[in-house]
Structure formats: structure tokens, C-alpha cells
PDB file of C-alpha atoms and ligand atoms in Angstrom:
ATOM      1  CA  MET R   1      78.462 168.217  91.473  1.00 86.00           C
ATOM      2  CA  SER R   2      76.112 166.757  88.863  1.00 94.00           C
ATOM      3  CA  LYS R   3      76.601 167.346  85.139  1.00 96.00           C
ATOM      4  CA  LEU R   4      73.532 169.619  85.161  1.00 97.00           C
ATOM      5  CA  GLN R   5      74.658 171.694  88.152  1.00 97.00           C
ATOM      6  CA  THR R   6      78.140 172.122  86.644  1.00 98.00           C
ATOM      7  CA  ALA R   7      76.687 173.253  83.323  1.00 98.00           C
ATOM      8  CA  VAL R   8      74.290 175.706  84.989  1.00 98.00           C
ATOM      9  CA  GLN R   9      77.042 177.195  87.206  1.00 98.00           C
ATOM     10  CA  GLU R  10      79.446 177.633  84.294  1.00 98.00           C
ATOM     11  CA  ILE R  11      76.799 179.185  82.068  1.00 98.00           C
ATOM     12  CA  ALA R  12      75.749 181.614  84.839  1.00 98.00           C
ATOM     13  CA  ASP R  13      79.390 182.675  85.397  1.00 97.00           C
ATOM     14  CA  GLU R  14      79.936 183.126  81.673  1.00 97.00           C
ATOM     15  CA  MET R  15      76.745 185.189  81.199  1.00 97.00           C
ATOM     16  CA  ARG R  16      77.528 187.492  84.118  1.00 92.00           C
ATOM     17  CA  ALA R  17      80.865 188.371  82.536  1.00 92.00           C
ATOM     18  CA  ARG R  18      79.562 189.082  79.041  1.00 94.00           C
ATOM     19  CA  PRO R  19      79.476 192.689  77.875  1.00 93.00           C
ATOM     20  CA  ASP R  20      76.716 192.223  75.245  1.00 93.00           C
ATOM     21  CA  ARG R  21      73.552 192.533  77.281  1.00 92.00           C
ATOM     22  CA  GLY R  22      70.903 193.934  74.894  1.00 93.00           C
ATOM     23  CA  GLU R  23      68.551 196.819  75.739  1.00 93.00           C
ATOM     24  CA  VAL R  24      65.994 196.818  78.551  1.00 94.00           C
ATOM     25  CA  ALA R  25      62.394 197.490  77.449  1.00 92.00           C
ATOM     26  CA  HIS R  26      61.778 201.236  77.540  1.00 91.00           C
ATOM     27  CA  TYR R  27      58.184 201.418  76.399  1.00 89.00           C
ATOM     28  CA  ILE R  28      56.978 200.331  79.852  1.00 91.00           C
ATOM     29  CA  PRO R  29      58.577 203.050  82.040  1.00 93.00           C
ATOM     30  CA  GLU R  30      58.825 200.861  85.143  1.00 92.00           C
ATOM     31  CA  LEU R  31      60.808 198.200  83.230  1.00 93.00           C
ATOM     32  CA  ALA R  32      63.263 200.813  81.929  1.00 94.00           C
ATOM     33  CA  THR R  33      64.625 201.195  85.483  1.00 93.00           C
ATOM     34  CA  VAL R  34      65.715 197.533  85.834  1.00 95.00           C
ATOM     35  CA  ASP R  35      69.486 196.925  86.136  1.00 95.00           C
ATOM     36  CA  PRO R  36      70.603 195.133  82.913  1.00 94.00           C
ATOM     37  CA  ASN R  37      73.589 193.502  84.649  1.00 95.00           C
ATOM     38  CA  GLN R  38      71.492 190.778  86.219  1.00 96.00           C
ATOM     39  CA  PHE R  39      71.339 187.178  85.039  1.00 98.00           C
ATOM     40  CA  GLY R  40      69.559 184.229  86.596  1.00 98.00           C
ATOM     41  CA  ILE R  41      68.886 180.622  85.669  1.00 98.00           C
ATOM     42  CA  ALA R  42      66.958 177.773  87.293  1.00 98.00           C
ATOM     43  CA  VAL R  43      66.457 174.247  86.006  1.00 98.00           C
ATOM     44  CA  VAL R  44      63.981 171.856  87.597  1.00 98.00           C
ATOM     45  CA  GLY R  45      64.319 168.312  86.297  1.00 97.00           C
ATOM     46  CA  VAL R  46      61.365 165.933  86.030  1.00 96.00           C
ATOM     47  CA  ASP R  47      63.344 163.701  88.404  1.00 95.00           C
ATOM     48  CA  GLY R  48      63.258 166.488  91.012  1.00 95.00           C
ATOM     49  CA  GLU R  49      66.849 167.690  90.561  1.00 97.00           C
ATOM     50  CA  VAL R  50      67.133 171.476  90.894  1.00 98.00           C
ATOM     51  CA  ALA R  51      70.103 173.455  89.532  1.00 98.00           C
ATOM     52  CA  THR R  52      70.385 177.222  89.913  1.00 98.00           C
ATOM     53  CA  GLY R  53      72.841 179.987  89.092  1.00 98.00           C
ATOM     54  CA  GLY R  54      73.273 183.775  89.255  1.00 97.00           C
ATOM     55  CA  ASP R  55      70.256 185.850  90.293  1.00 98.00           C
ATOM     56  CA  PHE R  56      67.911 182.852  90.219  1.00 98.00           C
ATOM     57  CA  ASP R  57      66.084 184.073  93.319  1.00 98.00           C
ATOM     58  CA  VAL R  58      65.375 187.676  92.250  1.00 98.00           C
ATOM     59  CA  PRO R  59      61.752 188.354  91.206  1.00 98.00           C
ATOM     60  CA  PHE R  60      61.266 190.001  87.817  1.00 98.00           C
ATOM     61  CA  SER R  61      58.266 190.990  85.716  1.00 98.00           C
ATOM     62  CA  ILE R  62      57.188 187.858  83.841  1.00 98.00           C
ATOM     63  CA  GLN R  63      55.261 189.869  81.226  1.00 98.00           C
ATOM     64  CA  SER R  64      54.415 187.672  78.234  1.00 97.00           C
ATOM     65  CA  VAL R  65      55.543 184.454  79.903  1.00 98.00           C
ATOM     66  CA  SER R  66      52.192 184.749  81.740  1.00 98.00           C
ATOM     67  CA  LYS R  67      50.526 183.972  78.403  1.00 98.00           C
ATOM     68  CA  VAL R  68      51.493 180.290  78.719  1.00 98.00           C
ATOM     69  CA  PHE R  69      49.492 180.045  81.942  1.00 98.00           C
ATOM     70  CA  THR R  70      46.484 182.016  80.672  1.00 98.00           C
ATOM     71  CA  LEU R  71      46.408 179.869  77.521  1.00 98.00           C
ATOM     72  CA  THR R  72      46.365 176.758  79.732  1.00 98.00           C
ATOM     73  CA  LEU R  73      43.553 178.184  81.877  1.00 98.00           C
ATOM     74  CA  ALA R  74      41.461 179.347  78.914  1.00 98.00           C
ATOM     75  CA  LEU R  75      41.777 175.966  77.185  1.00 98.00           C
ATOM     76  CA  GLY R  76      40.551 174.391  80.425  1.00 97.00           C
ATOM     77  CA  LYS R  77      37.590 176.737  80.421  1.00 97.00           C
ATOM     78  CA  VAL R  78      36.429 176.676  76.775  1.00 97.00           C
ATOM     79  CA  GLY R  79      38.439 173.795  75.255  1.00 96.00           C
ATOM     80  CA  ASP R  80      39.249 173.811  71.564  1.00 95.00           C
ATOM     81  CA  ARG R  81      36.596 176.474  70.941  1.00 96.00           C
ATOM     82  CA  LEU R  82      39.413 178.848  71.815  1.00 97.00           C
ATOM     83  CA  TRP R  83      40.889 178.269  68.370  1.00 97.00           C
ATOM     84  CA  SER R  84      37.877 179.800  66.662  1.00 96.00           C
ATOM     85  CA  ARG R  85      38.777 183.078  68.393  1.00 96.00           C
ATOM     86  CA  VAL R  86      42.581 182.927  68.126  1.00 97.00           C
ATOM     87  CA  GLY R  87      44.804 181.229  65.525  1.00 97.00           C
ATOM     88  CA  ARG R  88      47.915 179.109  66.104  1.00 97.00           C
ATOM     89  CA  GLU R  89      50.257 180.170  63.319  1.00 94.00           C
ATOM     90  CA  PRO R  90      53.504 182.084  63.784  1.00 94.00           C
ATOM     91  CA  SER R  91      52.942 185.770  63.098  1.00 86.00           C
ATOM     92  CA  GLY R  92      56.278 186.773  61.581  1.00 82.00           C
ATOM     93  CA  SER R  93      55.413 190.232  62.934  1.00 80.00           C
ATOM     94  CA  PRO R  94      56.431 192.228  66.014  1.00 76.00           C
ATOM     95  CA  PHE R  95      54.653 191.328  69.251  1.00 75.00           C
ATOM     96  CA  ASN R  96      52.431 194.429  69.195  1.00 80.00           C
ATOM     97  CA  SER R  97      51.777 194.645  65.459  1.00 81.00           C
ATOM     98  CA  VAL R  98      48.458 196.112  64.290  1.00 86.00           C
ATOM     99  CA  VAL R  99      48.628 195.510  60.510  1.00 88.00           C
ATOM    100  CA  GLN R 100      48.060 191.748  60.542  1.00 87.00           C
ATOM    101  CA  LEU R 101      44.852 192.159  62.540  1.00 90.00           C
ATOM    102  CA  GLU R 102      43.380 194.299  59.801  1.00 88.00           C
ATOM    103  CA  TYR R 103      44.168 191.785  57.040  1.00 87.00           C
ATOM    104  CA  GLU R 104      42.773 188.937  59.133  1.00 87.00           C
ATOM    105  CA  ARG R 105      39.572 190.634  60.237  1.00 90.00           C
ATOM    106  CA  GLY R 106      40.380 190.965  63.909  1.00 93.00           C
ATOM    107  CA  LYS R 107      41.416 187.326  64.525  1.00 95.00           C
ATOM    108  CA  PRO R 108      44.886 187.288  66.109  1.00 96.00           C
ATOM    109  CA  ARG R 109      47.451 184.906  64.616  1.00 95.00           C
ATOM    110  CA  ASN R 110      48.292 183.166  67.883  1.00 96.00           C
ATOM    111  CA  PRO R 111      47.761 183.365  71.677  1.00 97.00           C
ATOM    112  CA  PHE R 112      51.256 184.692  72.355  1.00 96.00           C
ATOM    113  CA  ILE R 113      51.320 187.939  70.394  1.00 94.00           C
ATOM    114  CA  ASN R 114      49.706 190.754  72.376  1.00 95.00           C
ATOM    115  CA  ALA R 115      46.411 190.764  70.451  1.00 96.00           C
ATOM    116  CA  GLY R 116      45.989 186.994  70.882  1.00 97.00           C
ATOM    117  CA  ALA R 117      46.868 187.123  74.565  1.00 97.00           C
ATOM    118  CA  ILE R 118      44.347 189.903  75.202  1.00 98.00           C
ATOM    119  CA  ALA R 119      41.685 187.775  73.452  1.00 98.00           C
ATOM    120  CA  VAL R 120      42.620 184.772  75.641  1.00 98.00           C
ATOM    121  CA  THR R 121      42.417 186.883  78.803  1.00 98.00           C
ATOM    122  CA  ASP R 122      39.017 188.136  77.647  1.00 98.00           C
ATOM    123  CA  LEU R 123      37.829 184.491  77.517  1.00 98.00           C
ATOM    124  CA  ILE R 124      38.956 183.957  81.116  1.00 98.00           C
ATOM    125  CA  LEU R 125      37.220 187.181  82.140  1.00 98.00           C
ATOM    126  CA  SER R 126      33.827 186.271  80.651  1.00 98.00           C
ATOM    127  CA  GLY R 127      31.297 185.570  83.393  1.00 97.00           C
ATOM    128  CA  HIS R 128      33.560 187.058  86.090  1.00 97.00           C
ATOM    129  CA  GLN R 129      34.558 190.354  87.612  1.00 98.00           C
ATOM    130  CA  PRO R 130      38.124 191.420  86.674  1.00 98.00           C
ATOM    131  CA  ARG R 131      39.230 190.858  90.270  1.00 97.00           C
ATOM    132  CA  GLU R 132      37.958 187.253  90.176  1.00 98.00           C
ATOM    133  CA  ALA R 133      39.612 186.540  86.809  1.00 98.00           C
ATOM    134  CA  LEU R 134      42.905 187.928  88.036  1.00 98.00           C
ATOM    135  CA  GLY R 135      42.575 185.942  91.247  1.00 98.00           C
ATOM    136  CA  GLU R 136      42.040 182.781  89.207  1.00 98.00           C
ATOM    137  CA  ILE R 137      45.176 183.443  87.136  1.00 98.00           C
ATOM    138  CA  LEU R 138      47.289 184.190  90.208  1.00 98.00           C
ATOM    139  CA  ARG R 139      45.976 181.189  92.139  1.00 98.00           C
ATOM    140  CA  PHE R 140      46.743 178.904  89.186  1.00 98.00           C
ATOM    141  CA  ILE R 141      50.335 180.145  88.942  1.00 98.00           C
ATOM    142  CA  ARG R 142      50.831 179.858  92.722  1.00 98.00           C
ATOM    143  CA  PHE R 143      49.451 176.312  92.595  1.00 96.00           C
ATOM    144  CA  LEU R 144      51.754 175.324  89.702  1.00 97.00           C
ATOM    145  CA  ALA R 145      54.828 176.793  91.403  1.00 97.00           C
ATOM    146  CA  ASP R 146      53.652 175.515  94.785  1.00 96.00           C
ATOM    147  CA  ASP R 147      54.406 178.960  96.183  1.00 97.00           C
ATOM    148  CA  PRO R 148      51.692 181.177  97.717  1.00 97.00           C
ATOM    149  CA  SER R 149      54.033 184.186  97.941  1.00 98.00           C
ATOM    150  CA  ILE R 150      53.910 184.975  94.188  1.00 98.00           C
ATOM    151  CA  ALA R 151      52.320 188.422  93.682  1.00 98.00           C
ATOM    152  CA  ILE R 152      51.582 191.198  91.217  1.00 98.00           C
ATOM    153  CA  ASP R 153      53.926 194.190  91.038  1.00 98.00           C
ATOM    154  CA  GLU R 154      51.342 196.994  91.162  1.00 97.00           C
ATOM    155  CA  ASN R 155      53.867 199.610  90.016  1.00 97.00           C
ATOM    156  CA  VAL R 156      54.509 197.714  86.786  1.00 97.00           C
ATOM    157  CA  ALA R 157      50.773 197.195  86.215  1.00 97.00           C
ATOM    158  CA  ALA R 158      50.062 200.894  86.759  1.00 97.00           C
ATOM    159  CA  SER R 159      52.968 201.868  84.526  1.00 96.00           C
ATOM    160  CA  GLU R 160      51.616 199.760  81.687  1.00 95.00           C
ATOM    161  CA  GLN R 161      48.040 200.865  82.270  1.00 95.00           C
ATOM    162  CA  ARG R 162      49.183 204.486  81.857  1.00 95.00           C
ATOM    163  CA  THR R 163      51.154 203.877  78.675  1.00 94.00           C
ATOM    164  CA  GLY R 164      49.561 200.851  76.967  1.00 95.00           C
ATOM    165  CA  PHE R 165      48.097 202.794  74.040  1.00 95.00           C
ATOM    166  CA  ARG R 166      49.137 200.202  71.482  1.00 94.00           C
ATOM    167  CA  ASN R 167      47.475 197.383  73.405  1.00 96.00           C
ATOM    168  CA  ALA R 168      44.347 199.540  73.773  1.00 97.00           C
ATOM    169  CA  ALA R 169      44.343 200.001  69.993  1.00 96.00           C
ATOM    170  CA  LEU R 170      44.630 196.231  69.439  1.00 95.00           C
ATOM    171  CA  ALA R 171      41.846 195.491  71.913  1.00 97.00           C
ATOM    172  CA  ASN R 172      39.513 198.123  70.463  1.00 97.00           C
ATOM    173  CA  TYR R 173      40.185 196.870  66.975  1.00 95.00           C
ATOM    174  CA  MET R 174      39.332 193.284  67.969  1.00 97.00           C
ATOM    175  CA  LYS R 175      36.243 194.524  69.806  1.00 97.00           C
ATOM    176  CA  SER R 176      34.982 196.036  66.548  1.00 96.00           C
ATOM    177  CA  PHE R 177      35.018 192.509  65.058  1.00 95.00           C
ATOM    178  CA  GLY R 178      33.368 190.948  68.120  1.00 95.00           C
ATOM    179  CA  VAL R 179      36.539 189.030  69.062  1.00 96.00           C
ATOM    180  CA  ILE R 180      36.539 190.682  72.524  1.00 97.00           C
ATOM    181  CA  GLU R 181      33.369 189.979  74.555  1.00 97.00           C
ATOM    182  CA  ASN R 182      33.898 192.143  77.613  1.00 98.00           C
ATOM    183  CA  PRO R 183      34.399 195.916  77.945  1.00 98.00           C
ATOM    184  CA  VAL R 184      37.826 196.672  76.468  1.00 98.00           C
ATOM    185  CA  GLU R 185      39.088 198.496  79.561  1.00 97.00           C
ATOM    186  CA  LEU R 186      38.268 195.498  81.768  1.00 98.00           C
ATOM    187  CA  ALA R 187      39.998 192.962  79.496  1.00 98.00           C
ATOM    188  CA  LEU R 188      43.041 195.256  79.302  1.00 98.00           C
ATOM    189  CA  GLY R 189      43.086 195.764  83.062  1.00 98.00           C
ATOM    190  CA  VAL R 190      43.309 192.007  83.677  1.00 98.00           C
ATOM    191  CA  TYR R 191      45.903 191.624  80.901  1.00 98.00           C
ATOM    192  CA  PHE R 192      48.186 194.371  82.275  1.00 98.00           C
ATOM    193  CA  HIS R 193      48.015 192.866  85.758  1.00 98.00           C
ATOM    194  CA  GLN R 194      48.747 189.299  84.599  1.00 98.00           C
ATOM    195  CA  CYS R 195      51.821 190.639  82.753  1.00 98.00           C
ATOM    196  CA  ALA R 196      52.921 192.426  85.955  1.00 98.00           C
ATOM    197  CA  ILE R 197      53.150 189.207  87.994  1.00 98.00           C
ATOM    198  CA  ALA R 198      56.639 189.043  89.500  1.00 98.00           C
ATOM    199  CA  MET R 199      58.451 185.708  89.788  1.00 98.00           C
ATOM    200  CA  SER R 200      62.015 184.489  90.225  1.00 98.00           C
ATOM    201  CA  CYS R 201      63.619 182.023  87.820  1.00 98.00           C
ATOM    202  CA  LEU R 202      63.184 179.275  90.401  1.00 98.00           C
ATOM    203  CA  GLN R 203      59.465 180.005  90.833  1.00 98.00           C
ATOM    204  CA  LEU R 204      58.977 180.161  87.072  1.00 98.00           C
ATOM    205  CA  ALA R 205      60.842 176.917  86.377  1.00 98.00           C
ATOM    206  CA  ARG R 206      58.736 175.211  89.059  1.00 98.00           C
ATOM    207  CA  ALA R 207      55.536 176.612  87.549  1.00 98.00           C
ATOM    208  CA  GLY R 208      56.477 175.202  84.121  1.00 98.00           C
ATOM    209  CA  ARG R 209      57.050 171.620  85.283  1.00 98.00           C
ATOM    210  CA  TYR R 210      53.631 170.367  84.164  1.00 98.00           C
ATOM    211  CA  LEU R 211      54.588 171.103  80.550  1.00 98.00           C
ATOM    212  CA  ALA R 212      57.747 169.008  80.878  1.00 98.00           C
ATOM    213  CA  MET R 213      55.765 166.166  82.489  1.00 97.00           C
ATOM    214  CA  SER R 214      53.026 165.557  79.907  1.00 97.00           C
ATOM    215  CA  GLY R 215      50.635 167.766  81.888  1.00 98.00           C
ATOM    216  CA  ARG R 216      51.128 166.125  85.309  1.00 97.00           C
ATOM    217  CA  ASN R 217      51.492 167.930  88.609  1.00 91.00           C
ATOM    218  CA  PRO R 218      54.890 166.819  89.956  1.00 88.00           C
ATOM    219  CA  ALA R 219      53.718 166.879  93.568  1.00 83.00           C
ATOM    220  CA  THR R 220      50.705 164.604  93.149  1.00 86.00           C
ATOM    221  CA  GLY R 221      51.238 162.930  89.771  1.00 87.00           C
ATOM    222  CA  HIS R 222      47.663 163.981  88.905  1.00 93.00           C
ATOM    223  CA  PRO R 223      47.079 165.741  85.591  1.00 95.00           C
ATOM    224  CA  VAL R 224      46.907 169.547  85.549  1.00 95.00           C
ATOM    225  CA  ILE R 225      45.968 169.129  81.895  1.00 97.00           C
ATOM    226  CA  ASN R 226      46.003 166.029  79.723  1.00 96.00           C
ATOM    227  CA  ALA R 227      49.120 164.935  77.823  1.00 97.00           C
ATOM    228  CA  GLU R 228      47.724 165.902  74.435  1.00 97.00           C
ATOM    229  CA  ARG R 229      47.034 169.453  75.590  1.00 97.00           C
ATOM    230  CA  ALA R 230      50.498 169.782  77.130  1.00 98.00           C
ATOM    231  CA  ARG R 231      52.039 168.605  73.861  1.00 98.00           C
ATOM    232  CA  ARG R 232      50.021 171.151  71.915  1.00 98.00           C
ATOM    233  CA  ILE R 233      50.860 174.067  74.210  1.00 98.00           C
ATOM    234  CA  ASN R 234      54.523 173.126  73.790  1.00 98.00           C
ATOM    235  CA  ALA R 235      54.029 173.132  70.002  1.00 98.00           C
ATOM    236  CA  VAL R 236      52.590 176.643  70.072  1.00 98.00           C
ATOM    237  CA  MET R 237      55.457 177.766  72.326  1.00 98.00           C
ATOM    238  CA  LEU R 238      57.955 176.381  69.824  1.00 98.00           C
ATOM    239  CA  THR R 239      56.385 178.023  66.788  1.00 97.00           C
ATOM    240  CA  CYS R 240      55.096 181.284  68.309  1.00 96.00           C
ATOM    241  CA  GLY R 241      56.781 181.811  71.699  1.00 97.00           C
ATOM    242  CA  HIS R 242      59.382 184.334  70.555  1.00 96.00           C
ATOM    243  CA  TYR R 243      57.350 186.508  68.178  1.00 89.00           C
ATOM    244  CA  ASP R 244      59.254 187.019  64.925  1.00 90.00           C
ATOM    245  CA  GLY R 245      62.343 185.555  66.603  1.00 94.00           C
ATOM    246  CA  SER R 246      60.644 182.144  66.984  1.00 95.00           C
ATOM    247  CA  GLY R 247      62.457 180.568  64.026  1.00 95.00           C
ATOM    248  CA  GLU R 248      65.821 181.741  65.329  1.00 96.00           C
ATOM    249  CA  PHE R 249      65.048 180.412  68.821  1.00 97.00           C
ATOM    250  CA  ALA R 250      64.031 176.997  67.456  1.00 97.00           C
ATOM    251  CA  TYR R 251      67.166 176.939  65.300  1.00 97.00           C
ATOM    252  CA  ARG R 252      69.528 177.821  68.120  1.00 97.00           C
ATOM    253  CA  VAL R 253      67.893 176.325  71.224  1.00 98.00           C
ATOM    254  CA  GLY R 254      65.628 173.620  69.773  1.00 98.00           C
ATOM    255  CA  LEU R 255      63.051 173.680  72.572  1.00 98.00           C
ATOM    256  CA  PRO R 256      59.591 175.189  73.144  1.00 98.00           C
ATOM    257  CA  GLY R 257      59.980 178.501  74.958  1.00 98.00           C
ATOM    258  CA  LYS R 258      58.088 181.656  75.824  1.00 98.00           C
ATOM    259  CA  SER R 259      59.773 184.990  76.358  1.00 97.00           C
ATOM    260  CA  GLY R 260      58.617 188.214  77.985  1.00 97.00           C
ATOM    261  CA  VAL R 261      59.832 191.800  77.655  1.00 96.00           C
ATOM    262  CA  GLY R 262      60.906 191.693  81.306  1.00 97.00           C
ATOM    263  CA  GLY R 263      63.771 189.529  80.004  1.00 98.00           C
ATOM    264  CA  GLY R 264      62.501 186.168  81.232  1.00 98.00           C
ATOM    265  CA  ILE R 265      62.178 182.981  79.173  1.00 98.00           C
ATOM    266  CA  LEU R 266      60.413 179.778  80.226  1.00 98.00           C
ATOM    267  CA  CYS R 267      61.761 176.848  78.239  1.00 98.00           C
ATOM    268  CA  ILE R 268      60.530 173.255  78.268  1.00 98.00           C
ATOM    269  CA  ALA R 269      62.651 170.159  77.609  1.00 98.00           C
ATOM    270  CA  PRO R 270      59.831 167.585  77.365  1.00 98.00           C
ATOM    271  CA  GLU R 271      60.237 164.669  79.800  1.00 97.00           C
ATOM    272  CA  LYS R 272      63.520 166.217  80.987  1.00 97.00           C
ATOM    273  CA  ALA R 273      63.222 169.619  82.623  1.00 98.00           C
ATOM    274  CA  SER R 274      61.581 173.014  82.973  1.00 98.00           C
ATOM    275  CA  VAL R 275      64.070 175.860  82.655  1.00 98.00           C
ATOM    276  CA  ALA R 276      63.725 179.572  83.416  1.00 98.00           C
ATOM    277  CA  VAL R 277      66.335 182.183  82.543  1.00 98.00           C
ATOM    278  CA  TRP R 278      66.290 185.929  83.092  1.00 98.00           C
ATOM    279  CA  SER R 279      68.428 188.739  81.767  1.00 98.00           C
ATOM    280  CA  PRO R 280      66.632 192.071  81.284  1.00 97.00           C
ATOM    281  CA  GLY R 281      68.424 193.187  78.094  1.00 97.00           C
ATOM    282  CA  LEU R 282      66.463 192.381  74.924  1.00 96.00           C
ATOM    283  CA  ASP R 283      67.390 191.776  71.291  1.00 95.00           C
ATOM    284  CA  ALA R 284      65.729 193.532  68.343  1.00 92.00           C
ATOM    285  CA  ALA R 285      62.740 191.141  68.395  1.00 89.00           C
ATOM    286  CA  GLY R 286      62.067 191.879  72.092  1.00 91.00           C
ATOM    287  CA  ASN R 287      63.480 188.599  73.437  1.00 95.00           C
ATOM    288  CA  SER R 288      66.096 188.303  76.202  1.00 97.00           C
ATOM    289  CA  HIS R 289      69.482 188.372  74.496  1.00 97.00           C
ATOM    290  CA  LEU R 290      71.570 186.569  77.106  1.00 98.00           C
ATOM    291  CA  GLY R 291      68.612 184.386  78.042  1.00 98.00           C
ATOM    292  CA  ARG R 292      68.660 182.926  74.563  1.00 98.00           C
ATOM    293  CA  VAL R 293      72.449 182.625  74.510  1.00 98.00           C
ATOM    294  CA  ALA R 294      72.361 180.781  77.854  1.00 98.00           C
ATOM    295  CA  LEU R 295      69.628 178.389  76.730  1.00 98.00           C
ATOM    296  CA  GLU R 296      71.535 177.617  73.556  1.00 98.00           C
ATOM    297  CA  ALA R 297      74.597 176.724  75.638  1.00 98.00           C
ATOM    298  CA  LEU R 298      72.535 174.616  78.069  1.00 98.00           C
ATOM    299  CA  THR R 299      70.675 172.559  75.473  1.00 98.00           C
ATOM    300  CA  LYS R 300      73.896 171.946  73.594  1.00 97.00           C
ATOM    301  CA  ARG R 301      75.729 170.738  76.703  1.00 97.00           C
ATOM    302  CA  MET R 302      72.840 168.584  77.905  1.00 97.00           C
ATOM    303  CA  GLY R 303      71.823 167.284  74.443  1.00 97.00           C
ATOM    304  CA  TRP R 304      68.249 168.430  75.108  1.00 97.00           C
ATOM    305  CA  SER R 305      67.175 169.791  71.710  1.00 97.00           C
ATOM    306  CA  ILE R 306      63.979 168.090  70.541  1.00 97.00           C
ATOM    307  CA  PHE R 307      65.570 167.896  67.089  1.00 97.00           C
ATOM    308  CA  GLY R 308      68.370 165.542  68.146  1.00 91.00           C
ATOM    309  CA  ALA R 309      71.634 165.694  70.049  1.00 79.00           C
TER     310      ALA R 309
HETATM  311  N1  LIG M   1      52.822 193.547  78.777  1.00 63.38           N
HETATM  312  C1  LIG M   1      53.609 193.577  77.572  1.00 63.38           C
HETATM  313  C2  LIG M   1      52.832 194.276  76.486  1.00 63.38           C
HETATM  314  O1  LIG M   1      51.675 193.999  76.378  1.00 63.38           O
HETATM  315  C3  LIG M   1      53.938 192.170  77.185  1.00 63.38           C
HETATM  316  C4  LIG M   1      54.815 192.099  75.977  1.00 63.38           C
HETATM  317  C5  LIG M   1      55.864 191.022  76.098  1.00 63.38           C
HETATM  318  O2  LIG M   1      56.259 190.614  77.171  1.00 63.38           O
HETATM  319  O3  LIG M   1      56.334 190.590  75.056  1.00 63.38           O
HETATM  320  O4  LIG M   1      53.331 195.079  75.765  1.00 63.38           O
END
């Protein structure tokens, strides 16, 4: 067994046995029913090596991890103009915070907090029907993962649509400043559905490969995005990918990563590997508890931190 496969197996075994699992997200009723005893991990190396462990094949709700893919798409559509609508500074606030938006006149701090992600989705929606925008997002993710079976969990989308009052408040607030172009309910509808995309760790790690390969598609070698853009998306993931837990994640794991309240984390070791972990229990900042613990163990064993071995 390779060094990577051994590390992944041992980490998966260790995580499955741990009693500290965090709390599943309760504010989206459909996510509150997920069994917290699950743990999965998949690593796809830039050399093609694949290492998996635990429940790596079980689909889960990717939630905010989808924001990496919508950011990539929106940058492709409007280029750096995106940054006049959304900032790129860490927020230091909870993922669904309203207060900062008021101080900053409706401009979200970054594309990974909820307000910023809704504004990015609104950019993708402009000029399209919601169904077309959602189709574009789904097609892009299927293309990246090279897997046409990836789909939206309609129960999760409906659950969030019924209860997403905080996101509706954020979107309406931004609309009052002209940051949202389209009708609020349409932008929110696309956003809730993109968050409800279900993927396994293996599918997610495959979808993230372009960020570990300076923007190239591993199958063809052609660029999905250019190297500079890939580097910059990774930078925003490092500084903003874990809400107000981003500093802690950089300190412990030392890699760009994006978490979601479904308990998934996509983590990029540039020029080495794309890694996805999933454990539904969250810490106080809304990030997967065991997901972070597992990534810390992996980067330490493999010497993958971007800050040195
Ligand atoms: N759909 C979730 C929300 O908007 C995403 C939050 C997350 O994954 O962090 O509340």
C-alpha cells in the first residue's frame, strides 16, 4: 500500500472510532436527520493516485462547498468585475451574519459567506432563467467531476426554501443597495438548489482537481481556468473558506479549504492533491469537526501544508 493510502486508511479508522463528533446542522430541518456517525475521505492526487476511506462513496449535501464552483463560474462570466460587487476579505463573522452588511452598505465581505455567495449566484443568474442558471452550475460540476450522475437533493432544497428566512433577509438587504440584480426570490431559489447538490467525497475530490492543477482539467490537460485565477480562488479559500474559523483552519491544516454545513470540506494541496472529507457533526463556527481533525492529521503526515513541512 502506498504512503498516501496507508495514511488515509488509518485516519478513516481513527475518525470512525472517535466519540467527539460535533453537532449536525439543525437550522435546515432535512440536514438535522443525517446520521452523525458517518465519516468519509477521498484524496485524488495530481498524478492520478486515488486513496479513499470510510464512507467515501456516500452522497451528502455539499451546501457551501458549492460556492467554490459558483465563484469559478461567475469569474468566467464577468471576470474581475465580480470584485466590485463582492469583497475578498475574511469576515470574522458567522456565515449568515447580517450586521456587517449594514456597516458596509450591502457589499458582502467575501464570496463564501452566505451574502457573498447569494450575490455571486445572482451574477450567474443574470440574463438567464433560474432553471438555465442551475443547469449551468450542475453541468459545470458534473464536467469537473467527470460524473453525469451528480444531482440535486430536492428534499434538502425544499427544506431550505421553507426555512431560509435569514438568507432572505440578507438578499433583500443587498437588493436595497442594488447589489442583487434579479428578483430576490429567483436568486434565492438558485442558491438554495446549488447548496442542495449531493456529492460523495470521491466525486467532490475529483471536482476539485482543477484547483490543485493550476486550473487544468486532468483529463485533457486543457485549462478550465487560467493558473492565476486558480491561485486566487485558492487564496480566497484559505482566508475565507471556513467563515470565522478560517484562521484556525489555516493554523491547523495549512491548506486552502471550503466547508459546508452538510459537514463536507474540499481542501486543495496545490500541485499535489484535491481532498474531500465528510463528517456531518459541526463545530461552533459551523465547520465539520472531524473533517478538520482528519485534514490536520493528513497534511501533517504527508507534509502538505503550504507553510512548510
Ligand atoms: N445553504 C446554507 C445556508 O445558506 C449554506 C451554509 C453553509 O454551508 O455554510 O445557510
